[in-house]
Structures are given as C-alpha cells and as structure tokens.
Coordinates of C-alpha atoms in Angstrom, one line a residue:
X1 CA 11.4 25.6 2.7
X2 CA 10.4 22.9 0.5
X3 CA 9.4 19.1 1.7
X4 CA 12.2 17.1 3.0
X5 CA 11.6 13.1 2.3
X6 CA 13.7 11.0 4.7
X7 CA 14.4 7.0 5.0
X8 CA 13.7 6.3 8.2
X9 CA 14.4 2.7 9.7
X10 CA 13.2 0.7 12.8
X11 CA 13.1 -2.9 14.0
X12 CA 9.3 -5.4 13.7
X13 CA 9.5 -8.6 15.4
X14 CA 8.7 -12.0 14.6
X15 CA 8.6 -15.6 15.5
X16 CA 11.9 -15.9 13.7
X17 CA 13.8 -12.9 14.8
X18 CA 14.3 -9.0 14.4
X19 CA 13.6 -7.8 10.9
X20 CA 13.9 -4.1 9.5
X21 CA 11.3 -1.9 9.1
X22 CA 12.1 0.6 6.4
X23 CA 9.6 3.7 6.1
X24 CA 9.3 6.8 4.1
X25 CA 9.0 10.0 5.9
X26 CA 7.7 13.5 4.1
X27 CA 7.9 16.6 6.3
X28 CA 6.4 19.9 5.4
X29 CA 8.1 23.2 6.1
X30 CA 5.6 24.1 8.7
X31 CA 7.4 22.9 12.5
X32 CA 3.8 21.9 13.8
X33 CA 2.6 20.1 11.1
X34 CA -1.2 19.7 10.7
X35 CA -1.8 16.1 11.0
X36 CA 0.3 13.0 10.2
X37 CA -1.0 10.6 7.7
X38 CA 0.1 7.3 7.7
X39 CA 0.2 5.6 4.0
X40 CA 0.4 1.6 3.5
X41 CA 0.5 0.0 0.4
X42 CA -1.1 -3.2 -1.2
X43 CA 0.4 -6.9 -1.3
X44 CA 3.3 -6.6 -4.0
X45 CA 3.7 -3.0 -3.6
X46 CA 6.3 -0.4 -1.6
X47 CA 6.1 3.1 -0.2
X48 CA 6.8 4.6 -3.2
X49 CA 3.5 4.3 -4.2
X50 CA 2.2 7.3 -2.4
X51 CA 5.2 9.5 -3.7
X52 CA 2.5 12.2 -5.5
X53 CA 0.3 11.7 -2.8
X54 CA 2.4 12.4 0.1
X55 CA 4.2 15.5 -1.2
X56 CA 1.3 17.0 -2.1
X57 CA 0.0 16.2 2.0
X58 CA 3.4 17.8 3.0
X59 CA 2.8 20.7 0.7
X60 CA -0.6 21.1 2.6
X61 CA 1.2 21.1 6.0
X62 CA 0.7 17.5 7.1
X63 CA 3.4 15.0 8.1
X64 CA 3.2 12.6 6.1
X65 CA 4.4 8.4 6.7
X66 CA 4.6 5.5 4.3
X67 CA 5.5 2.3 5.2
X68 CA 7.3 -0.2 3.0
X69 CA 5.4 -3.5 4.7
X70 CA 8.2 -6.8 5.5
X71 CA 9.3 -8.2 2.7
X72 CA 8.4 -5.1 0.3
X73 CA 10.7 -2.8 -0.8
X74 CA 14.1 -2.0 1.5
X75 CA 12.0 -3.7 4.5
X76 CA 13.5 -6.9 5.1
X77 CA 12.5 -10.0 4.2
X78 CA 11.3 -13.1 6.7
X79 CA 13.0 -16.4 6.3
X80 CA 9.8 -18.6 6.0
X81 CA 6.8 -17.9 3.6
X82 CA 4.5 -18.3 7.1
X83 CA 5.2 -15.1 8.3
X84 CA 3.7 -13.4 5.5
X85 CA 0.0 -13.0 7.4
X86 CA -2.2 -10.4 8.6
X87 CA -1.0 -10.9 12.3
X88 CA 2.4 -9.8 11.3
X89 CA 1.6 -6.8 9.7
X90 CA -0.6 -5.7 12.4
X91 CA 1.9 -5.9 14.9
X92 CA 4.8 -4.0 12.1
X93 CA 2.0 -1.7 11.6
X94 CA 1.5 -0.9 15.7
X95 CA 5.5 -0.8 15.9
X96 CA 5.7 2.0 13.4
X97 CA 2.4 3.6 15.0
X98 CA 4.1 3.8 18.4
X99 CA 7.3 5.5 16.8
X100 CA 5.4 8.2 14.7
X101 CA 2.9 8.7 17.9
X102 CA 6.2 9.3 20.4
X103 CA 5.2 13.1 20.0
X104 CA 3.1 14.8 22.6
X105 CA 1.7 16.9 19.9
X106 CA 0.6 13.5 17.6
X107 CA -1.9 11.5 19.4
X108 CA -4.0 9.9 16.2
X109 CA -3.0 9.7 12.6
X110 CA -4.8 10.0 9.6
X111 CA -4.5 6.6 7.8
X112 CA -4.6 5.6 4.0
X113 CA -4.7 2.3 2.8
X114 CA -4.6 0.5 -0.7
X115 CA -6.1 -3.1 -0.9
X116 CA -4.0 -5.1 1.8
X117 CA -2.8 -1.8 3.6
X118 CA -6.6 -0.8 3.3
X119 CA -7.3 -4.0 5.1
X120 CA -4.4 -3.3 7.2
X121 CA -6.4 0.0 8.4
X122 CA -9.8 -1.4 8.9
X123 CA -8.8 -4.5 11.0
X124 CA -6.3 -1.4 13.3
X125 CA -9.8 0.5 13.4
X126 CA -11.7 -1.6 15.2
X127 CA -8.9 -2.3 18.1
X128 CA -10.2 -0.7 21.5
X129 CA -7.5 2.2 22.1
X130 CA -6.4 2.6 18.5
X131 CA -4.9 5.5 17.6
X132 CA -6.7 6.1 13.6
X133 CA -8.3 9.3 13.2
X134 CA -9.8 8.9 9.8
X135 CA -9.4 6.5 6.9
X136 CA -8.9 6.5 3.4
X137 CA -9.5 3.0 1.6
X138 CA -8.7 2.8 -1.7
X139 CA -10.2 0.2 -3.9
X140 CA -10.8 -2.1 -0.7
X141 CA -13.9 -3.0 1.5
X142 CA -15.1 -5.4 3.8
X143 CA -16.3 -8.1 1.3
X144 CA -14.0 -9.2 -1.8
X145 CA -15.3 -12.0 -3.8
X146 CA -12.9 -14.8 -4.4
X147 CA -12.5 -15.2 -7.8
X148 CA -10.2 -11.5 -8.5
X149 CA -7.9 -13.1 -5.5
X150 CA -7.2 -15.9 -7.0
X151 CA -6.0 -13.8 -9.9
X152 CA -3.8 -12.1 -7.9
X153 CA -2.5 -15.1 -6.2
X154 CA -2.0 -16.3 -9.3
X155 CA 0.9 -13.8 -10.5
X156 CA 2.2 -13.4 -6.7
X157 CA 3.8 -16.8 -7.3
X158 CA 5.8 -15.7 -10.1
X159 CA 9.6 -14.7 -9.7
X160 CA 10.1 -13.1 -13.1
X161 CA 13.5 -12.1 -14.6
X162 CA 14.2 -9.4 -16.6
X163 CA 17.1 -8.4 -18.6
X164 CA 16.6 -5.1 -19.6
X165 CA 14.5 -2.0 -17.6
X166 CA 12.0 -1.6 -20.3
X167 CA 11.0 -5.0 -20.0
X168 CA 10.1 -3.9 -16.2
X169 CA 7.9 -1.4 -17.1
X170 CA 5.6 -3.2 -19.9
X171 CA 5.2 -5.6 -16.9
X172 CA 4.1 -2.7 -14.6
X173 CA 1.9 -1.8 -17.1
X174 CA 0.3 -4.9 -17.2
X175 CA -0.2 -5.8 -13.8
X176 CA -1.2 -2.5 -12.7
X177 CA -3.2 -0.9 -15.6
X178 CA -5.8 -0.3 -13.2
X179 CA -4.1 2.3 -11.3
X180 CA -5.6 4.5 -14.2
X181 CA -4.4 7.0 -17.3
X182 CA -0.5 7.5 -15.7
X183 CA 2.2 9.3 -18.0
X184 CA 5.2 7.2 -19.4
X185 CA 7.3 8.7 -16.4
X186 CA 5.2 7.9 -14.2
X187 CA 5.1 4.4 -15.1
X188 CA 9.5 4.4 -15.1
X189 CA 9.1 5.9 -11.8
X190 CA 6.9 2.7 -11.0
X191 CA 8.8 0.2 -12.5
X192 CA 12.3 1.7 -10.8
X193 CA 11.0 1.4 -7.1
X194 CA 9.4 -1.7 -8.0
X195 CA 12.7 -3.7 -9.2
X196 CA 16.6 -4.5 -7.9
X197 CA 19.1 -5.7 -10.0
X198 CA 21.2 -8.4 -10.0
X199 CA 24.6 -9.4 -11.6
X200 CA 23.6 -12.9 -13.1
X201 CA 26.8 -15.4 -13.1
X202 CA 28.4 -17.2 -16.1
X203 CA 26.4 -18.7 -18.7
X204 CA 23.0 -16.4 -17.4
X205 CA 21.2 -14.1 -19.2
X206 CA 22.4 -12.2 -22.1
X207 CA 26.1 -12.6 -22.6
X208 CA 26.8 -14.3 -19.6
X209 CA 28.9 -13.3 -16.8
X210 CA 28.8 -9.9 -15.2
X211 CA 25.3 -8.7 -17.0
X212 CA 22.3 -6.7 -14.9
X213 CA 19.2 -8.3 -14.9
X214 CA 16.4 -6.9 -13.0
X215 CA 13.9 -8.5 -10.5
X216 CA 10.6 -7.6 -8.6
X217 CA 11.7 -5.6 -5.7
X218 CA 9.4 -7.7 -2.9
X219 CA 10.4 -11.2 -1.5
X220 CA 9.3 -14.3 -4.4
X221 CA 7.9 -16.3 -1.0
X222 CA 5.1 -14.0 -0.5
X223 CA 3.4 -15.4 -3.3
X224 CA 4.4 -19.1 -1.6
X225 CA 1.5 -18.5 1.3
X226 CA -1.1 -19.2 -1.9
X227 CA 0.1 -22.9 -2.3
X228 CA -1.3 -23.5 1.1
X229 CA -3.7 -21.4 2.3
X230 CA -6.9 -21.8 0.5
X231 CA -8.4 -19.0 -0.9
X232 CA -12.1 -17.5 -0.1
X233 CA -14.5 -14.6 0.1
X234 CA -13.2 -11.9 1.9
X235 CA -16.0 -10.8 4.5
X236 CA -15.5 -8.3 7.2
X237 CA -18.7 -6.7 7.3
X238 CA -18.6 -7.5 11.2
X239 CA -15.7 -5.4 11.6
X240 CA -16.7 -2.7 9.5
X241 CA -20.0 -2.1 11.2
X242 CA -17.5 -1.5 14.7
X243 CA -15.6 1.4 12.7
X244 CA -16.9 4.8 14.0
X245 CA -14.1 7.2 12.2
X246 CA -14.8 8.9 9.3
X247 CA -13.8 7.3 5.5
X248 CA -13.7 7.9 2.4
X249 CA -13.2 5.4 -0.6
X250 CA -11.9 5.5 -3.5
X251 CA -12.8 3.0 -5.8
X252 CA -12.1 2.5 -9.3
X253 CA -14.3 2.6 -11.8
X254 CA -14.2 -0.7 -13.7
X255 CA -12.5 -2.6 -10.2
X256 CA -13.2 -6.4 -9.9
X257 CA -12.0 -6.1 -6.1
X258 CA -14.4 -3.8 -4.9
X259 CA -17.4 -4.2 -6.5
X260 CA -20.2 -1.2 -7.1
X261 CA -22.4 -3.0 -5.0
X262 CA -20.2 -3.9 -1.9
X263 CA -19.3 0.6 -2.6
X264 CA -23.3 1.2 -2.1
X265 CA -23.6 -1.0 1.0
X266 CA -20.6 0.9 2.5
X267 CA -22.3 4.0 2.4
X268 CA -25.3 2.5 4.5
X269 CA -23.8 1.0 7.2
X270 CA -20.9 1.2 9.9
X271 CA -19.1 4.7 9.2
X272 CA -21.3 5.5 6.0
X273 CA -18.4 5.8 4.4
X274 CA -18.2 8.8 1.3
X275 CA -17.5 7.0 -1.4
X276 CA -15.6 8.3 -4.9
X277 CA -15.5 7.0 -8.0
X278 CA -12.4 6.9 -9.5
X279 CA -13.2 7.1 -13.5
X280 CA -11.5 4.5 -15.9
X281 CA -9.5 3.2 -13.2
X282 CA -9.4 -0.7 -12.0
X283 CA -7.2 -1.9 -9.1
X284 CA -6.2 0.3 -7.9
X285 CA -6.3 4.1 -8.2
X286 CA -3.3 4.9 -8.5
X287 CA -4.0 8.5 -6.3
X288 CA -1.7 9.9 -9.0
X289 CA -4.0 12.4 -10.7
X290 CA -4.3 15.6 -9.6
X291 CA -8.2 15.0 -8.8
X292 CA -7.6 12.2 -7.0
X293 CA -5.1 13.9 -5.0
X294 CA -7.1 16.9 -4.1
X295 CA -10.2 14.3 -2.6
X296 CA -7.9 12.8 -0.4
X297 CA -6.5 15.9 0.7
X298 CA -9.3 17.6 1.4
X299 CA -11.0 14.8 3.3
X300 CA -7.9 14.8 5.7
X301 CA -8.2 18.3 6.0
X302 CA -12.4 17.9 6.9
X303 CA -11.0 15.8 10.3
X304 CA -8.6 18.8 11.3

C-alpha cells in the first residue's frame, strides 16, 4: 500500500476568536507506524515544504505531520497583524500536538523545524512536560544576528501581484535560492503551493475584467508586525543550554542566518547538537536532495 497524504483540519484560538488550523497528514502503509514526526515550516512558508521529506519518512514507516502555521497556507488568517507572535504559535503548535498525541501508542514526536518552526521547536523543548523526542533544526539556532532579519523583514512587507504563473516562480527563485540546487519542477511545485489566484475586477491587470492574477499564498499583515516591533539579535542560548533531546542541524553552507560559528558552539554546549553541512545551500535547505533526505531520516530512525 503506498503513502496516503490527507488534509486534516482543527480549530487554534486567539484573542480574537477561533481560527482554522489546516495540517498535512502522510501515513505509511505500516498500521503501527514507527514514530510520528511533526514538520513546521519558516515565516512565509506552508506545509508543502516538507512534501519530499515527509513521503520519504512515511516510506520509512513513520507517521508523518506538517503544519501549515495561522495565516500560512489554507490555515486561516487572524484579523489583526498583533497576533502574528511567537505566543500564538506556541499555543497552535500545543493544539495540534494534543491532537496527533490522542493515541495511546504516540506519546512523543519527532520534530523538525525550519527557521521560525525551528524556533518553534526549541522554545516547545524546553517546556517542563513537553512531549519532543528529538529535533531537527534546519538552518536555525539559538543566536541570529540582526542584520539577515532585517532582510527578511524587509520583503515580508511586500504584497506582490503577479499576472502570469511564471512570474511566481522567478520570484521563488529569488527569495529562496538558498534552499539549494532544486530542479525546474521542483521550483513549479514551490511556486504553486506558495500562491492563490485571484479574479482582478475591471480596469486591473492585463485586459481588465475577469483576468487571473496570482498572489503569495500567506496573509500580507504578517509582514505588518515589522513596522512596529523593532528588530534585534536573536539570542536564546539560555534556552538552548535547558534542551536535553537529541538534534541534529542542518545548516546551509553559505547561510547568513545561522552562522558557521553560532553551528560550532552548538556542538559544545546544551544537547551537542550533530551538526550537517548542507553544501551550496543558503536559507534554507531546502531537505529536497536525496542526501539531505537520508540525514534526516536516519537521525529519526537513531531515536527509535
């Protein structure tokens, strides 16, 4: 029996209200699965992101789970740009945790995080009674310098749009050049889960009324929370040395996020985490490769 992927639904709350949670689910043909991972993606990303990764896990026999964070993806969006935080996910995050864990067989999950999902993980890590096994970080530690955040602020404020697919994907490729040597369909796979399209109105786009044009698939007022909140040095070196599960990172060769050193130091202390260089990749890997697939797998199958 091959992997079955389902889209799976439940509700995170807020301040404001209910909002949907909208997950991916990838079941392997095995009925007791080995492990379940749980796979969050970074700040302007969606679940898709782990689409190679995960069916290769549920190839391997593990359950695998990947959450499309609020405002990301078909997750809804909140109706103020304050909700956007850390807080909020957190509490999303422990939702979804609760519903994958409702299994007397499932007790921990394996978890792997890129950049904001990686920050996701570590700050669930050190919670007294979590329920993370191991981690897997990619391109994210405990101490980001603020200067490649601001550059990311910088285009999370933009509401581009486009008016023909292609011009999606050349933007893909430009924002996300550091998730390393991907194929042209792997880039269109990209660029499809990472748009919606729209019908623009009269005297829009090209040729007016009733033409597609085609948006970032993630709410515009995430990138809002940069016009207020200042931007500093990431530094959670406090929380890291609390984390007593095993992780890996991955970590991209030429990354400006997590820097060579900040890797080194995160081998030394807290976990001593195993660290993997990802060659001629930036931020982030995109865990696409083959080779990048089989470290991952193989460190979730070390914690079985």
């Amino acid at each position: 029996m091959a992997v079955r992927m389902l889209t799976r639904h439940l509700q995170g709350y807020s301040a404001t209200g209910y909002h949907k949670l909208s997950y991916l689910e990838f079941l392997p043909a095995a009925a007791k699965p080995k492990s379940v991972v749980m796979c969050v993606h970074g700040l302007l990303r969606n679940c898709h992101d782990f689409d190679v990764l995960a069916n290769a896990l549920a190839e391997d026999g593990h359950r695998v789970v990947c959450l499309d964070v609020v405002g990301r993806g078909k997750s809804g969006w909140l109706p103020t740009s304050e909700g956007y935080s850390y807080p909020q996910y957190l509490s999303d995050l422990a939702v979804l945790m609760s519903r994958v864990l409702d299994d007397p067989t499932t007790e921990k999950v394996n978890y792997v995080g890129t950049s904001m999902g990686g920050l996701m993980g570590l700050m669930t890590a050190v919670m007294p009674n979590n329920n993370i096994k191991s981690m897997v970080l990619n391109d994210i530690g405990p101490f980001v310098h603020k200067e490649p955040l601001e550059s990311i602020a910088a285009y999370s404020k933009l509401d581009p749009t486009f008016y023909s697919f292609e011009e999606v994907v050349n933007v893909m490729k430009e924002r996300y050049g550091g998730y390393g040597d991907l194929s042209e369909e792997q880039w269109k796979s990209l660029a499809e889960h990472s748009s919606r399209t729209e019908v623009v109105s009269e005297g829009e786009g090209e040729g007016g009324e009733g033409k597609k044009v085609w948006k970032l698939h993630h709410d515009p007022k995430i990138g809002k929370v940069f016009e207020t909140a200042a931007i500093n040095d990431v530094d959670l070196w406090a929380m890291w040395d609390l984390i007593r599960v095993p992780v890996l990172c991955m970590r991209g060769e030429v990354s400006t996020i997590l820097s060579r050193e900040t890797a080194k130091e995160m081998t030394e202390r807290g976990p001593k985490a195993k660290v993997v260089e990802v060659k001629g990749a930036g931020h982030a890997p995109g865990l696409m490769s083959e080779w990048e697939v089989k470290h991952v797998v193989d460190f979730i199958n070390e914690q079985q």
